[in-house]
């Protein structure tokens, strides 16, 4: 087929179906650029400028749309994950099983590498119960929870703190402190007349828990846990 015949056939197809060009962004951009070059450098085609702005705005809207969908999906998945963990946490009918369950099935559901319950006490806690629950339960002196959550900063610590682990992490994780790199700290109110506690989730991934993340779901989980603890302690 000669160039003239091909050009004639192409022209006929475009006239019969102009949407082929109108819906092709790259082709439209090339046509506008060719038109601007034909008009010369001293003439500004406002249609081309307007189209470029609209394309940039459309690109931003598409990026925002994808981000909103991804955030909504992640939030829904996180909510379902917390709900499943709460239901599993409430299954045991004995206190020892309740605590051990935290470090096994509940930790697996939450996809964390370590779960620790820190309780402050003024008494010597070296007893058989502590040895049996040592994988989950950690006892500390009064004031430890507040100090650890504040990490040396002034003021009162937030109820939920997300961060990379601190040098004092060995007190909580023991030998696991060599590989636990990020943590979620949740303050526990165990009731009137009782010292505070802290629920700790640790992860090997240093970026699994970051200060920029939301804390609503973890605050809900901690609220359920502390209410269950109050009943056991009562």
C-alpha positions as a printed Julia matrix, in Angstrom:
234×3 Matrix{Float64}:
   0.0     0.0    0.0
   1.38    3.41  -0.99
   1.83    6.24   1.52
  -0.98    8.2   -0.18
  -3.4     5.29   0.0
  -2.45    4.6    3.63
  -2.96    8.28   4.56
  -6.35    8.29   2.83
  -7.44    5.12   4.63
  -6.24    6.44   7.98
  -8.06    9.74   7.4
 -11.27    7.88   6.63
 -10.99    5.79   9.81
 -10.39    8.88  11.96
 -13.36   10.71  10.44
 -15.6     7.69  10.99
 -14.34    7.07  14.56
 -12.73   10.24  16.05
 -12.87    8.79  19.58
  -9.84    6.68  18.67
  -7.77    9.87  18.88
  -9.75   11.77  21.51
  -9.4     8.96  24.05
  -5.68    8.49  23.46
  -3.85   10.93  25.76
  -0.44   10.42  24.19
  -1.75   10.97  20.67
  -3.68   14.1   21.68
  -0.61   15.46  23.43
   1.48   14.89  20.29
  -1.11   16.66  18.11
  -1.24   19.66  20.43
   2.54   19.89  20.5
   2.66   19.78  16.7
   0.01   22.51  16.54
   2.02   24.72  18.93
   5.16   24.29  16.82
   3.21   25.22  13.69
   1.92   28.43  15.31
   5.42   29.6   16.25
   7.12   30.55  19.5
   5.4    33.94  19.82
   1.9    32.5   20.16
   0.64   30.8   23.29
  -2.08   28.19  22.82
  -4.21   28.48  25.94
  -5.98   25.26  25.07
  -2.7    23.36  25.39
  -1.9    25.03  28.71
  -5.37   24.25  30.0
  -5.08   20.61  28.93
  -1.71   20.21  30.66
  -3.17   21.61  33.86
  -6.19   19.34  33.62
  -3.95   16.32  33.04
  -1.84   17.17  36.08
  -4.97   17.63  38.16
  -6.38   14.33  36.9
  -3.12   12.56  37.77
  -3.25   13.99  41.3
  -6.89   12.93  41.68
  -6.08    9.41  40.52
  -3.18    9.19  42.99
  -5.43   10.45  45.79
  -8.14    7.99  44.79
  -5.72    5.07  44.91
  -4.36    6.24  48.26
  -7.84    6.53  49.77
  -8.82    3.06  48.56
  -5.57    1.55  49.87
  -6.02    3.27  53.25
  -9.64    2.14  53.52
  -8.71   -1.45  52.7
  -5.84   -1.42  55.19
  -8.07    0.01  57.91
 -10.75   -2.61  57.26
  -8.19   -5.41  57.32
  -6.7    -4.03  60.55
 -10.14   -3.8   62.16
 -10.96   -7.41  61.28
  -7.57   -8.48  62.61
  -8.12   -6.76  65.97
 -11.64   -8.21  66.26
 -10.35  -11.76  65.68
  -7.57  -11.22  68.22
 -10.04   -9.93  70.84
 -12.35  -12.92  70.39
  -9.43  -15.34  70.68
  -8.08  -13.51  73.72
 -11.4   -13.92  75.55
 -11.68  -17.67  74.89
  -9.57  -19.05  77.82
 -11.4   -19.76  81.08
  -8.31  -19.8   83.32
  -5.98  -16.9   84.06
  -2.77  -18.76  83.23
  -4.19  -19.86  79.88
  -5.41  -16.31  79.29
  -1.87  -14.96  79.59
  -0.13  -17.76  77.7
  -2.62  -17.32  74.87
  -1.33  -13.76  74.37
   2.1   -14.92  73.34
   0.88  -17.66  71.01
  -2.41  -17.51  69.12
  -3.17  -13.83  69.78
   0.33  -12.84  68.7
  -0.04  -14.92  65.54
  -3.33  -13.23  64.64
  -1.82   -9.78  65.2
   1.31  -10.8   63.25
   3.7    -9.63  65.95
   6.78  -11.5   67.15
   6.36  -10.88  70.88
   3.6    -9.93  73.33
   4.49   -9.0   76.9
   2.42   -7.96  79.89
   4.34   -5.68  82.25
   3.04   -5.39  85.81
   4.5    -3.12  88.44
   4.9    -4.55  91.92
   6.55   -3.62  95.21
   7.01   -7.26  96.19
   9.59   -9.87  95.25
   8.03  -11.62  92.26
  10.43  -14.58  92.09
   7.85  -17.33  92.44
   6.62  -20.36  90.54
   3.85  -18.47  88.75
   6.31  -15.99  87.27
   8.58  -18.79  86.09
   5.67  -20.48  84.33
   4.54  -17.25  82.66
   7.96  -15.78  82.04
   7.47  -15.83  78.26
   4.57  -13.39  78.6
   4.67  -11.79  82.06
   7.29   -9.26  83.11
   7.36   -7.59  86.53
   8.99   -4.26  87.26
   9.41   -1.71  90.01
   6.79    1.03  90.52
   7.21    3.86  88.04
   8.76    1.7   85.34
   5.78    1.87  82.97
   5.63    5.66  82.89
   9.39    6.02  82.57
   9.7     3.44  79.81
   6.84    4.91  77.79
   8.21    8.45  78.11
  11.71    7.31  77.1
  13.32   10.15  79.05
  11.05   12.84  77.6
   9.2    15.31  79.76
   5.47   15.3   80.41
   3.1    12.37  80.58
   3.37    9.62  77.97
   0.53    9.01  75.53
  -1.74    6.0   76.22
  -0.35    4.25  73.13
   3.24    4.71  71.96
   4.64    3.34  68.69
   8.39    3.47  68.14
  11.62    1.58  67.62
  12.91   -0.21  70.71
  14.99    1.54  73.35
  18.23    0.42  75.08
  16.19   -0.52  78.18
  14.19   -3.06  76.14
  16.11   -5.98  77.66
  14.12   -5.52  80.87
  11.0    -6.49  78.93
  12.13   -8.8   76.16
  15.13  -10.46  77.79
  17.26  -12.27  75.2
  14.73  -11.37  72.5
  15.83   -7.72  72.83
  18.69   -8.56  70.45
  16.24   -8.91  67.54
  13.06   -7.03  68.54
  13.37   -3.7   66.72
  10.02   -1.91  67.01
   7.27   -1.95  69.6
   3.76   -0.84  70.49
   3.29    0.18  74.12
  -0.19    0.37  75.65
  -0.75    1.7   79.16
  -3.19   -0.35  81.25
  -5.42    0.98  84.01
  -5.96   -2.06  86.22
  -8.38   -0.4   88.6
  -8.44    1.74  91.7
  -5.7     0.98  94.21
  -3.61   -1.01  91.73
  -0.36   -0.03  90.08
  -0.53    0.5   86.31
   0.44   -2.1   83.77
   1.61   -2.07  80.18
   0.85   -4.32  77.23
   3.77   -4.52  74.8
   3.85   -5.84  71.25
   7.28   -6.29  69.71
   8.31   -6.89  66.1
  11.55   -7.83  64.4
  10.73   -5.41  61.58
  12.03   -1.97  62.69
   9.28   -0.27  60.66
   6.26   -2.32  61.74
   5.45    0.19  64.5
   6.08    3.87  63.71
   4.98    7.09  65.47
   3.19    8.23  62.29
   0.73    5.31  62.4
  -2.77    5.51  63.85
  -3.37    4.11  67.32
  -7.18    3.81  67.52
  -7.3     0.04  66.96
  -4.51   -0.65  69.45
  -6.23    1.61  72.0
  -9.41   -0.43  71.54
  -7.51   -3.71  71.98
  -5.81   -2.38  75.13
  -9.18   -1.25  76.49
 -10.63   -4.74  76.08
  -7.54   -6.33  77.6
  -7.45   -4.12  80.7
 -11.14   -4.77  81.39
 -10.51   -8.51  81.16
  -7.53   -8.14  83.49
  -9.6    -6.25  86.07
 -12.02   -9.17  86.2
  -9.22  -11.7   86.65
  -7.58   -9.59  89.35
 -10.88   -9.18  91.15
